[in-house]
Coordinates of C-alpha atoms and ligand atoms in Angstrom, one line a residue:
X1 CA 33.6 -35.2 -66.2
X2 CA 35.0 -38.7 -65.8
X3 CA 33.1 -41.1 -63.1
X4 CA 33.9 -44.4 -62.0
X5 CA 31.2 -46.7 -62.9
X6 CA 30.2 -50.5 -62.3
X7 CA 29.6 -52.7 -64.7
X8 CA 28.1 -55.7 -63.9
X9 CA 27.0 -58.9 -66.0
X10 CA 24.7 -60.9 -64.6
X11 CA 23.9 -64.6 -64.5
X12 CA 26.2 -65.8 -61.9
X13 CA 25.2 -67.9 -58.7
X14 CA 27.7 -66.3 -56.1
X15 CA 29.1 -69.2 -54.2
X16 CA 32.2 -69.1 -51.0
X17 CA 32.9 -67.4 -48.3
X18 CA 32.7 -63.8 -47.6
X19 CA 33.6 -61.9 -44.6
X20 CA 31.7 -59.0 -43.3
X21 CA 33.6 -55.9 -42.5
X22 CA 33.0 -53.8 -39.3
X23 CA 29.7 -51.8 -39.0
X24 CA 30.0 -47.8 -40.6
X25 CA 26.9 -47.4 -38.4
X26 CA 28.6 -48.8 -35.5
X27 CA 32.2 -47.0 -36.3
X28 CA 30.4 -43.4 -37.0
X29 CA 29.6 -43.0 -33.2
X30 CA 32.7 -44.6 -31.7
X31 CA 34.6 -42.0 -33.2
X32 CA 32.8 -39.3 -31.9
X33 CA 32.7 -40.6 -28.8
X34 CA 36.8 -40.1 -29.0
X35 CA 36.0 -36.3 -28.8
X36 CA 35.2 -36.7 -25.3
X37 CA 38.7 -37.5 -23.8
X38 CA 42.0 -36.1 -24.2
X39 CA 43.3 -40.4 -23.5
X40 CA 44.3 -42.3 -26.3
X41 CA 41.1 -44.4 -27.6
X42 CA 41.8 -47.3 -30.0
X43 CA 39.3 -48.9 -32.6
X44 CA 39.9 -52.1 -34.2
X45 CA 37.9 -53.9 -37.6
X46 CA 37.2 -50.6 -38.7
X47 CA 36.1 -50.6 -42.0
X48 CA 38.1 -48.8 -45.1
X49 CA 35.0 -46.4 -45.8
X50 CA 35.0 -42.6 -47.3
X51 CA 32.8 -41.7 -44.2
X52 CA 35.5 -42.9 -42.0
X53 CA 38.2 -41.0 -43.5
X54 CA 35.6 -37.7 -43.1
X55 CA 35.4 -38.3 -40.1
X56 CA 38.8 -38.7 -39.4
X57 CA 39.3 -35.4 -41.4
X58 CA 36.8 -33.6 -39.1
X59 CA 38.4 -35.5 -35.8
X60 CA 41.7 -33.5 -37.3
X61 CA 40.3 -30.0 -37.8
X62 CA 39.2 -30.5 -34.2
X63 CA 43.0 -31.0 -33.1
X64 CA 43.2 -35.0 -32.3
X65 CA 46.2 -36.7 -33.8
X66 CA 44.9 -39.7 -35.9
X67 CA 46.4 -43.0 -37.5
X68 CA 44.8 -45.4 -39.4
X69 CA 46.5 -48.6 -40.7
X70 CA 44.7 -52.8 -40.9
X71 CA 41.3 -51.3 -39.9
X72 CA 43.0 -49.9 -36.3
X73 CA 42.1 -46.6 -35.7
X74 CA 44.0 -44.9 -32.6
X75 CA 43.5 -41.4 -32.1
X76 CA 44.2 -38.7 -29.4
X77 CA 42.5 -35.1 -28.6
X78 CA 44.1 -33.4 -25.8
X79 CA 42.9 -30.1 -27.0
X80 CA 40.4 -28.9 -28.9
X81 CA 41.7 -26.3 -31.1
X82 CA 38.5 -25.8 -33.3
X83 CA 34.9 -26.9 -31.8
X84 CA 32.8 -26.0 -35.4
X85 CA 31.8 -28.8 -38.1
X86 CA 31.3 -27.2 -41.6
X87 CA 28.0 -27.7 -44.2
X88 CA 30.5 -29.1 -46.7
X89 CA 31.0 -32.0 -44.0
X90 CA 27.5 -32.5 -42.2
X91 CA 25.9 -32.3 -46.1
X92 CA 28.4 -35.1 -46.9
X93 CA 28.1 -36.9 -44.0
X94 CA 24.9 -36.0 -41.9
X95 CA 26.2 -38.4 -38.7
X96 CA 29.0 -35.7 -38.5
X97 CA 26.3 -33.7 -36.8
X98 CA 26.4 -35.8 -33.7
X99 CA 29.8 -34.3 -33.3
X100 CA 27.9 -31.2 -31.5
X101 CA 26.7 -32.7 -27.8
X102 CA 30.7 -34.0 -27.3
X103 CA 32.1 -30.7 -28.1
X104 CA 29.7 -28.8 -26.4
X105 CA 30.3 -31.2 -23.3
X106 CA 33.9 -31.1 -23.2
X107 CA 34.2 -27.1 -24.5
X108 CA 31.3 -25.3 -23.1
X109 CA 29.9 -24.6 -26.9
X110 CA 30.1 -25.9 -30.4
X111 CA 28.7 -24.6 -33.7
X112 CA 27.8 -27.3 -36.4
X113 CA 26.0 -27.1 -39.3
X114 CA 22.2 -28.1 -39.8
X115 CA 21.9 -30.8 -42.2
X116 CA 19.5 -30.6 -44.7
X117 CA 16.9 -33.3 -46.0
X118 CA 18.4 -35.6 -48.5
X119 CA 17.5 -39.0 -50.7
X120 CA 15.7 -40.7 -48.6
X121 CA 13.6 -38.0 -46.7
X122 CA 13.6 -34.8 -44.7
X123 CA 15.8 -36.1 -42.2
X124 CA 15.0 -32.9 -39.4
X125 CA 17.1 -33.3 -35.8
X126 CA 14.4 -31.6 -33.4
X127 CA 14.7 -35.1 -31.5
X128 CA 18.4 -34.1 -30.7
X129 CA 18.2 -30.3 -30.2
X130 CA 15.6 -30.7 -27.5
X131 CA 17.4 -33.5 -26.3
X132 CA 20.7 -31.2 -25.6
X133 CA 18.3 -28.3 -24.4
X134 CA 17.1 -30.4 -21.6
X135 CA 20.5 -30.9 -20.9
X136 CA 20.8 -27.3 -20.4
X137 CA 22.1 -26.5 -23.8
X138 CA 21.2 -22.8 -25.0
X139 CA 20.9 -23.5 -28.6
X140 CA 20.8 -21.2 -31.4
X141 CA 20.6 -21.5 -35.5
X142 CA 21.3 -19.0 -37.4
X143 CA 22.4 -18.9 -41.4
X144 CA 22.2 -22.5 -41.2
X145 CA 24.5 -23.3 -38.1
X146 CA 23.2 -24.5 -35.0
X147 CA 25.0 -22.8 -31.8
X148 CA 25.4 -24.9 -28.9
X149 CA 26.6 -23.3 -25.4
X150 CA 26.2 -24.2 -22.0
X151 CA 27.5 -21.0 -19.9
X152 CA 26.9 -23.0 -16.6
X153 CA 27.7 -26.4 -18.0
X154 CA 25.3 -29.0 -18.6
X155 CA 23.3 -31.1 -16.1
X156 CA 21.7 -34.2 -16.2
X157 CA 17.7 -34.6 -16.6
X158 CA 15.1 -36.7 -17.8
X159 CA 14.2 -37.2 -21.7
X160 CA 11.4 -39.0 -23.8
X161 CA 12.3 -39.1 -26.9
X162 CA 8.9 -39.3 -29.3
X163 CA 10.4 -41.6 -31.5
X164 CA 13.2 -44.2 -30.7
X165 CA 16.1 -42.3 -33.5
X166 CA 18.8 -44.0 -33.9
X167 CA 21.0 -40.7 -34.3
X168 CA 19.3 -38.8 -31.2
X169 CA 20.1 -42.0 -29.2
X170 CA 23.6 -41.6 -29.9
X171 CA 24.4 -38.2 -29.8
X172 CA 22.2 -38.0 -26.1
X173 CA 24.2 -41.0 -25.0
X174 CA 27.9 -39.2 -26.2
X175 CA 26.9 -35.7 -24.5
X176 CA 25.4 -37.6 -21.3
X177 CA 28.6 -39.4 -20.8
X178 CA 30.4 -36.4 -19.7
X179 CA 28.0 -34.8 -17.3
X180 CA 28.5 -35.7 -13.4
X181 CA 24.9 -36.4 -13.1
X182 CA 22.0 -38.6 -14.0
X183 CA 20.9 -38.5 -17.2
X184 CA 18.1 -40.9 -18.4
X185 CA 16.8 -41.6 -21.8
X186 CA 13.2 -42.7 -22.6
X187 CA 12.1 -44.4 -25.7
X188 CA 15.6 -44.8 -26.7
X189 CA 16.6 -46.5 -29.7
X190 CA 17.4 -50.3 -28.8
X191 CA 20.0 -51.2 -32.2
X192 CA 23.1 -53.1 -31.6
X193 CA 25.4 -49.9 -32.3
X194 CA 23.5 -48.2 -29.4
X195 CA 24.8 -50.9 -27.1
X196 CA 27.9 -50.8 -28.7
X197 CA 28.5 -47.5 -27.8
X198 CA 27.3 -47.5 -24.9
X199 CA 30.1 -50.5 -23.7
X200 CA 32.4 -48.0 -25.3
X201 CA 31.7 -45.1 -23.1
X202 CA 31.7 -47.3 -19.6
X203 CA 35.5 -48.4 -20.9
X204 CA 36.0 -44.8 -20.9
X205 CA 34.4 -44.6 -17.4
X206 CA 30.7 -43.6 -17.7
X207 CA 28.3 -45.5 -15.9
X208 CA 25.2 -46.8 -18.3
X209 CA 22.8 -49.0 -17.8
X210 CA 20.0 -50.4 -20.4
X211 CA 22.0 -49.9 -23.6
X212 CA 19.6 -52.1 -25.5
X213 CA 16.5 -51.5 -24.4
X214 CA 14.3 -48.4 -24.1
X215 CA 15.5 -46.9 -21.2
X216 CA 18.8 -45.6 -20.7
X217 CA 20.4 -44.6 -17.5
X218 CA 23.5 -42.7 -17.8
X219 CA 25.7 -41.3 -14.7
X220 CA 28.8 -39.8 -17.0
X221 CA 32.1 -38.0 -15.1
X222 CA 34.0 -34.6 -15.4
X223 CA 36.7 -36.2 -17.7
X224 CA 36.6 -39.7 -18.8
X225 CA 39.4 -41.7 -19.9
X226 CA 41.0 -42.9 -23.6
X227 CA 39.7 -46.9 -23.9
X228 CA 39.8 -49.9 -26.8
X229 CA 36.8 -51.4 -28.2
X230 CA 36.7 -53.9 -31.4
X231 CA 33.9 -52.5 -33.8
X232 CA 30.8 -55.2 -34.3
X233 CA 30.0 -56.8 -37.9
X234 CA 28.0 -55.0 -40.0
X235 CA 24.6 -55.8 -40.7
X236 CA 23.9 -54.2 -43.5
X237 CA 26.6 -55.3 -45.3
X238 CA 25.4 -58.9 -44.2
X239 CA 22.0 -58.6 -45.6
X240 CA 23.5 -57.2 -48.9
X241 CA 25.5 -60.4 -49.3
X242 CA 23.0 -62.7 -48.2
X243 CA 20.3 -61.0 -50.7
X244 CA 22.7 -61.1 -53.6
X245 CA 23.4 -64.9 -53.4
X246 CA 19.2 -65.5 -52.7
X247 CA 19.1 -63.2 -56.1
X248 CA 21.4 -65.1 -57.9
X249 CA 20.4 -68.5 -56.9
X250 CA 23.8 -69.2 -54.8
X251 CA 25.1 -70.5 -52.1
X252 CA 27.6 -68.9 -49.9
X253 CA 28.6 -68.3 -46.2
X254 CA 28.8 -64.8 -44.2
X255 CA 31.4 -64.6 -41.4
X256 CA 32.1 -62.4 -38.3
X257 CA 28.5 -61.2 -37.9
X258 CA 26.6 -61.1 -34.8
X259 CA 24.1 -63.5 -36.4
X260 CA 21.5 -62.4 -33.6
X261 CA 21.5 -58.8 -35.1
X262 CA 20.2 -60.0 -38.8
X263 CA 17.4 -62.5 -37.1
X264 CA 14.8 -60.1 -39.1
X265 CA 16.8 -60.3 -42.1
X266 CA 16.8 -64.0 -41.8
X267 CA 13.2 -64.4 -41.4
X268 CA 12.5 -63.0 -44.7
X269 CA 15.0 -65.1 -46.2
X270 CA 13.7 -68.0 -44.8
X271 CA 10.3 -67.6 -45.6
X272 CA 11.6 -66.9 -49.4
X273 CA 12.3 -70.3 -49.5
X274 CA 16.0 -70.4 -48.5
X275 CA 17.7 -72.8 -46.3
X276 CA 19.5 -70.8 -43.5
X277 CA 22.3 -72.6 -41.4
X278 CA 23.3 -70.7 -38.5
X279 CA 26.0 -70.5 -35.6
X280 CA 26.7 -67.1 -33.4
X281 CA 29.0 -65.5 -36.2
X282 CA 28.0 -67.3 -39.5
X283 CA 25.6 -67.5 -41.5
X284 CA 25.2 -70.1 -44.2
X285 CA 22.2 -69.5 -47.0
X286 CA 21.4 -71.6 -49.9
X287 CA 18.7 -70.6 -52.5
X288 CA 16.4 -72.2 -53.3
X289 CA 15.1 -72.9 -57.3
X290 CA 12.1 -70.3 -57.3
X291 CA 12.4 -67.6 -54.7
X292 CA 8.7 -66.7 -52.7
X293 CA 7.7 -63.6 -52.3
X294 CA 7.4 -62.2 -48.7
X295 CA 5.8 -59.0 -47.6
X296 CA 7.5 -57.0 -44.5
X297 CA 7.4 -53.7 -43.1
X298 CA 10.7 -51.9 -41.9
X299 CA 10.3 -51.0 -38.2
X300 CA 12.9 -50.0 -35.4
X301 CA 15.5 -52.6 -33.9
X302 CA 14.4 -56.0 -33.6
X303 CA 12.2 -54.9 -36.3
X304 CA 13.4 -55.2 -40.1
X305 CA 15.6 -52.6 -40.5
X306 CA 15.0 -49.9 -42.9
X307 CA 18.5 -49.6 -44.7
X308 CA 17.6 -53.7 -45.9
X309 CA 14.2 -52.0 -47.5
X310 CA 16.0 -51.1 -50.9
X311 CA 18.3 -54.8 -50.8
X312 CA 15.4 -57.3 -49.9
X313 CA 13.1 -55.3 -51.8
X314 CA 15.6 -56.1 -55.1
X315 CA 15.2 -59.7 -53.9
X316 CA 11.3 -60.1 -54.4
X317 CA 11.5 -58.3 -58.0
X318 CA 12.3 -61.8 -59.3
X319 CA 10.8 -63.7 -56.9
X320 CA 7.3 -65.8 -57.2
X321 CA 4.2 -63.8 -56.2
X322 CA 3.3 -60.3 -54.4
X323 CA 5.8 -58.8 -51.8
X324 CA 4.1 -55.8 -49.8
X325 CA 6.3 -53.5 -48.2
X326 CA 5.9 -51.0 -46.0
X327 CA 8.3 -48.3 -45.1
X328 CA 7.8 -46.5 -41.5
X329 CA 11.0 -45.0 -40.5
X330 CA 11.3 -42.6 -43.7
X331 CA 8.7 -41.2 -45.5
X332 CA 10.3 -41.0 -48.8
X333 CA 12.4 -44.4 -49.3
X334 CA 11.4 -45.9 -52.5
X335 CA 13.6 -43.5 -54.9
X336 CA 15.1 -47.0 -56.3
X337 CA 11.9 -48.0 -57.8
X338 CA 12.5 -45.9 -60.8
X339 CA 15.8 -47.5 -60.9
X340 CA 14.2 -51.0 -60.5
X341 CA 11.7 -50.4 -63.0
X342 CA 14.8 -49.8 -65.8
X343 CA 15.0 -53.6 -65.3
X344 CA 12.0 -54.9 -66.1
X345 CA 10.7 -55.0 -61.9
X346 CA 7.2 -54.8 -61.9
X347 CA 6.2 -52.5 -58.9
X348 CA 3.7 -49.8 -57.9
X349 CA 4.2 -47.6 -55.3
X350 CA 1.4 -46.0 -52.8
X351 CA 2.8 -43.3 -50.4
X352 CA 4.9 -45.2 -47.6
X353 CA 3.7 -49.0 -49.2
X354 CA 4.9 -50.3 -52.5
X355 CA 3.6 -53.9 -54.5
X356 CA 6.3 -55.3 -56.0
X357 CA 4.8 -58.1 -58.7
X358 CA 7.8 -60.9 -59.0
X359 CA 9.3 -61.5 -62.7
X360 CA 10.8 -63.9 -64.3
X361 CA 13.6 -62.3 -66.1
X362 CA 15.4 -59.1 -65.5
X363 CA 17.5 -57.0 -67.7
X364 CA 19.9 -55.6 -67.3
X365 CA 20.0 -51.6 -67.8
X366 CA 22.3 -48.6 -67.2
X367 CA 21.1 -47.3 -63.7
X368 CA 22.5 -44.9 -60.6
X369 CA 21.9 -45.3 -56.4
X370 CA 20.4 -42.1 -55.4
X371 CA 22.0 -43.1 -51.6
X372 CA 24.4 -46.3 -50.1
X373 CA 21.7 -48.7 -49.3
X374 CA 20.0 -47.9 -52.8
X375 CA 23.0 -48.3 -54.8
X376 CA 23.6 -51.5 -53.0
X377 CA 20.4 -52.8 -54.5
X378 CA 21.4 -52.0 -57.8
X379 CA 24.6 -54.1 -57.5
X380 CA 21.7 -56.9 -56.5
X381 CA 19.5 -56.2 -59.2
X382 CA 22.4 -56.0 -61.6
X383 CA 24.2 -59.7 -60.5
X384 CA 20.6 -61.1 -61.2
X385 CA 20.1 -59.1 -64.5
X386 CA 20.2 -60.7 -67.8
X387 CA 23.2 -58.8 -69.3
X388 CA 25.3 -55.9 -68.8
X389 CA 24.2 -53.5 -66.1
X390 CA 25.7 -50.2 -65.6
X391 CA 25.6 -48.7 -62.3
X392 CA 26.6 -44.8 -62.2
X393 CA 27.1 -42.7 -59.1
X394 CA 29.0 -45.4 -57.3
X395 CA 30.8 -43.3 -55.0
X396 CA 27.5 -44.0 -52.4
X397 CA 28.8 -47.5 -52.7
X398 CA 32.9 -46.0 -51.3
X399 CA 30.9 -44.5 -48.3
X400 CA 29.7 -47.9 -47.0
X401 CA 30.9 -51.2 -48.4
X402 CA 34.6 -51.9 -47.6
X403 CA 35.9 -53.7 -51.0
X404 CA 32.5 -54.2 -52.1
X405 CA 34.0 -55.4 -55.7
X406 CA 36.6 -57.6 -54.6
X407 CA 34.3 -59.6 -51.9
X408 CA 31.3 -59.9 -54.4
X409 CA 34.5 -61.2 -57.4
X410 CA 35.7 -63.4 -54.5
X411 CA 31.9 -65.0 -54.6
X412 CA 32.3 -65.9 -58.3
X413 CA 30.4 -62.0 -59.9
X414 CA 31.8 -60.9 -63.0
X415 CA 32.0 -57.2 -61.8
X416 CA 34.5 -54.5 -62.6
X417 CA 34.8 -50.7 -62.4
X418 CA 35.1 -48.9 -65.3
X419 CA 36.4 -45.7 -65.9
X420 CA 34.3 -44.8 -69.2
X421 CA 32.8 -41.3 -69.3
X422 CA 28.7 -40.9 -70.0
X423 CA 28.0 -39.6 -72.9
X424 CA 25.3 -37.3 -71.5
X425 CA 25.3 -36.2 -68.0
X426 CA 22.6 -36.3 -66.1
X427 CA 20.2 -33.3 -66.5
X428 CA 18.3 -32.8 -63.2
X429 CA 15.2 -30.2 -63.5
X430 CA 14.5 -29.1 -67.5
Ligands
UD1_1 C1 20.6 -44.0 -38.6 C2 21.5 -44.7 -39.6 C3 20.8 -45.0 -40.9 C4 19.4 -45.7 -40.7 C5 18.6 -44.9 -39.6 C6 17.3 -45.7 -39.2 C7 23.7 -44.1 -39.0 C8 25.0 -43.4 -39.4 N1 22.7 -43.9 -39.8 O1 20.3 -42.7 -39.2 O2 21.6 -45.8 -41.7 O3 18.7 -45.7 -41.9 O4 19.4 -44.7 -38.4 O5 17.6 -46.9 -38.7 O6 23.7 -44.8 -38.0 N2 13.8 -38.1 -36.9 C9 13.1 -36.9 -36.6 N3 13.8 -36.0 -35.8 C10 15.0 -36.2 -35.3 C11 15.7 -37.4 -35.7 C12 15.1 -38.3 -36.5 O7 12.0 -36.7 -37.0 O8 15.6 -35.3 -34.6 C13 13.1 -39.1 -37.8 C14 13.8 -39.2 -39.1 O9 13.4 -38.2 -40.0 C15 13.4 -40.6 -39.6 C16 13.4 -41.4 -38.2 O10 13.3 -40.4 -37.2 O11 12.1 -40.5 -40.1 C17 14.5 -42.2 -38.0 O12 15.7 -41.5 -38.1 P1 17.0 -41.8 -37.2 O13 16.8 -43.1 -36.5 O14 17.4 -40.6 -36.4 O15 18.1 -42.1 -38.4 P2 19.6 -41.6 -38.4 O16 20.2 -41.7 -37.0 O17 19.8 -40.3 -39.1

C-alpha cells in the first residue's frame, strides 16, 4: 500500500503572511442547510477540503445539481430523489448525520446512518434524536440506521438541550427552519458557525433570533427560499498557524479571521509570552525567546475551544514550566500524547487532565494523527523538532486544512509530501 506522507525538518522560524481559509465547521452546516430549498443557494470562501467534496457527493445522491469552482459553491435541489445517507459516508464524515432533520423536514422521512464513536471519544447523538422527537419526529434505529418520519409533519416546541453541542445546535436549528411554528432552543450552543448559520437560514426566510447566545428562537416557513452567504474564517486553522510560528520562534501575520472568534486562543498566546497585535481580521504574533507555559482547560464557545487542545498543547511541550490542561468536551482527547511522547515531550496524562513538563529540545520522530486537529499538532511538533519528522496518515490533514503545505512553505517550513511506502504497516491489536 502506498501513502502519502509528510516529511518535515524542523528548525525554521516561520515568518509572512498567511491567509486563513473559510471555516470546514462553518461550511459543513451551510451545506446542509441547502437541503432545505429547491432555490439556488450560493457559498462563497469555501475551502478546498475532502469533507466538502463528501458532502457535495452526498448533496448529489440526494438529487441537487452542484458546482464548485474558486471556493464558490452554488447548488440547487428541486427534488429529492433519495432522502438516505449511507455508514460509508456518516463513518467518514460524522457531520453528514445532520443531514437527517432537513430531509425529514422537507420529505416527511429520512433514514441516515448512526455514527459510531471514533478518535476522540464515543461521540453518541441522543442530544439530537430527542431534539427531532420533540419536534414530533417518530424515530426508529434499526441495523444501525436511524429512521426519521413525521406522518403528520413536524411542529414546533420547546427544547433544553443538557449540554450546549455544537452538532445538536445545528441540526435543531436546520430542521426548525422549515416548520411554520415556534421552535425554541435552550442551552444552545453559542460558536460563531451557530450564528453563522443561523444568518444563513433568515436569508432563506426563517425568522431567528439569539443565534449566539443560549437561547434560540426560531419561527421557520413551509418552503423557504435559495440565498448567498460568504463562509467565515476559520478558527482553527488560525490557531494552527499562530501555534506553529509561537513553536518555531516566528513571526508572522494571520489574515481574514474574525479575530474576535480566537480571543481565547489569543489569551494563551499572550500569556506564553508572545506579543499579539491585533485589528478585526488580522492577527499579528511575534514569539518571544523562551516560550511560558500556560495551563487552560477547553470549555464551550467563548471558552477555549477543544479542537485547539491537541495544537496549543504541542506548543507548551517546549515551552518553560508546567502547562495543565484539562479537557471537558470529550472524554478521550489526548490520543496525541503517545505521538508527542515519540519526540521527546514530557507529559503524563490523568483521565480528562494531562501535565505536560516543557523541554528544551525536541526530535524529531516518524509519527501519525489519529484525527484532523491531532495530526495538525504533529505538523507543529514536527516544524519545532530537531530533524526529520515523518508524519503518516495525512489524509486527516486533506479533510481540514485547505493547502496546508503550501501556506506553511509560503511561511519559510521546509515541508514536502512524499510518496515513500512504510516498510511495515501498522499492526493494530496483536
Ligand atoms: C463539533 C465540531 C468539532 C468540535 C466539537 C466541539 C463540526 C463539524 N465539528 O462536533 O470540530 O470538536 O463540535 O466543539 O462542527 N454529545 C452527546 N450527545 C449528543 C451530542 C453530543 O453526548 O447528542 C457530547 C459529545 O460526545 C461531546 C460533546 O457533547 O462530548 C460535544 O459534542 P458536540 O458539540 O456535539 O460536537 P460535534 O458537533 O460532533
Amino acid at each position: 500500500m502506498s501513502e502519502q506522507t509528510l516529511k518535515i525538518t524542523g528548525g525554521c522560524k516561520l515568518s509572512g503572511i498567511v491567509d486563513i481559509s473559510g471555516a470546514k465547521n462553518s461550511a459543513l452546516p451551510l451545506l446542509f442547510a441547502t437541503v432545505l430549498s429547491s432555490g439556488k443557494c450560493v457559498l462563497d470562501n469555501v475551502p478546498v477540503l475532502e469533507d466538502i467534496e463528501k458532502t457535495l457527493q452526498l448533496l448529489g445522491d440526494i438529487g441537487a445539481i452542484c458546482s464548485f469552482q474558486n471556493g464558490r459553491i452554488e447548488t440547487e435541489l428541486r427534488e429529492v430523489i433519495c432522502s438516505e445517507a449511507p455508514y460509508s459516508l456518516v463513518k467518514a464524515m460524522r457531520a453528514s448525520f445532520w443531514v437527517l432533520g432537513p430531509l425529514l423536514a422537507r420529505c416527511g422521512q429520512a433514514s441516515v446512518a448512526l455514527p459510531g464513536g471514533d478518535a476522540i471519544g464515543t461521540r453518541p447523538v441522543d442530544i439530537h434524536l430527542d431534539g427531532l422527537h420533540k419536534l414530533g419526529a417518530k424515530i426508529t434505529t434499526e441495523h444501525g440506521v436511524v429512521n426519521a418520519i413525521a406522518p403528520k409533519g413536524l411542529h414546533g416546541g420547546t427544547i433544553h438541550l443538557p449540554f450546549p453541542s455544537v452538532g445538536a445546535t445545528h441540526h435543531l436549528l436546520l430542521t426548525a427552519a422549515l416548520i411554520d411554528d415556534d421552535v425554541e432552543i435552550h442551552g444552545a450552543a453559542r460558536e460563531p458557525e451557530v450564528v453563522e448559520l443561523a444568518t444563513f437560514l433568515e436569508r432563506m426566510g426563517a425568522k431567528i433570533s439569539g443565534a449566539g447566545t443560549s437561547t434560540i428562537r426560531i419561527h421557520g416557513a413551509t418552503s423557504l427560499q435559495g440565498a448567498e452567504i460568504r463562509v467565515i474564517g476559520d478558527r482553527i486553522e488560525a490557531a494552527t498557524y499562530l501555534a506553529a510560528a509561537a513553536i518555531t520562534g516566528g513571526k508572522i501575520t494571520i489574515r481574514n479571521i474574525e479575530v474576535e472568534s480566537i480571543a481565547s486562543t489569543i489569551e494563551v498566546l499572550t500569556a506564553s509570552g508572545c506579543s499579539c497585535i491585533t485589528s478585526p481580521s488580522t492577527v499579528i504574533v511575534r514569539a518571544p525567546e523562551k516560550l511560558s507555559s500556560v495551563s487552560f482547560s477547553t470549555a464551550p464557545y467563548p471558552g477555549l475551544a477543544t479542537d485547539v487542545q491537541p495544537i496549543l498543547m504541542a506548543m507548551m511541550t517546549k515551552a518553560q514550566g508546567i502547562a495543565e490542561i484539562e479537557e471537558t468536551i470529550f472524554e478521550n482527547r489526548f490520543g496525541h500524547v503517545a505521538e508527542f511522547r515519540r519526540f521527546g515531550a514530557d507529559i503524563t496524562v490523568c483521565g480528562r487532565n494531562a501535565t505536560v513538563r516543557g523541554v528544551n529540545l525536541l526530535s524529531a520522530a516518524p509519527v501519525q494523527g489519529l484525527d484532523i486537529r491531532a495530526a495538525a499538532a504533529m505538523v507543529i511538533m514536527g516544524l519545532a523538532a530537531d530533524g526529520e519528522t515523518v508524519v503518516e496518515d495525512i489524509f486527516h490533514l486533506h479533510r481540514g486544512y485547505d493547502s496546508m503545505i503550501a501556506k506553511l512553505r509560503s511561511l519559510g517550513a521546509n515541508i514536502h509530501l512524499s510518496n515513500r511506502k512504510s516498510r511495515y504497516e501498522l499492526v493494530v491489536g496483536c
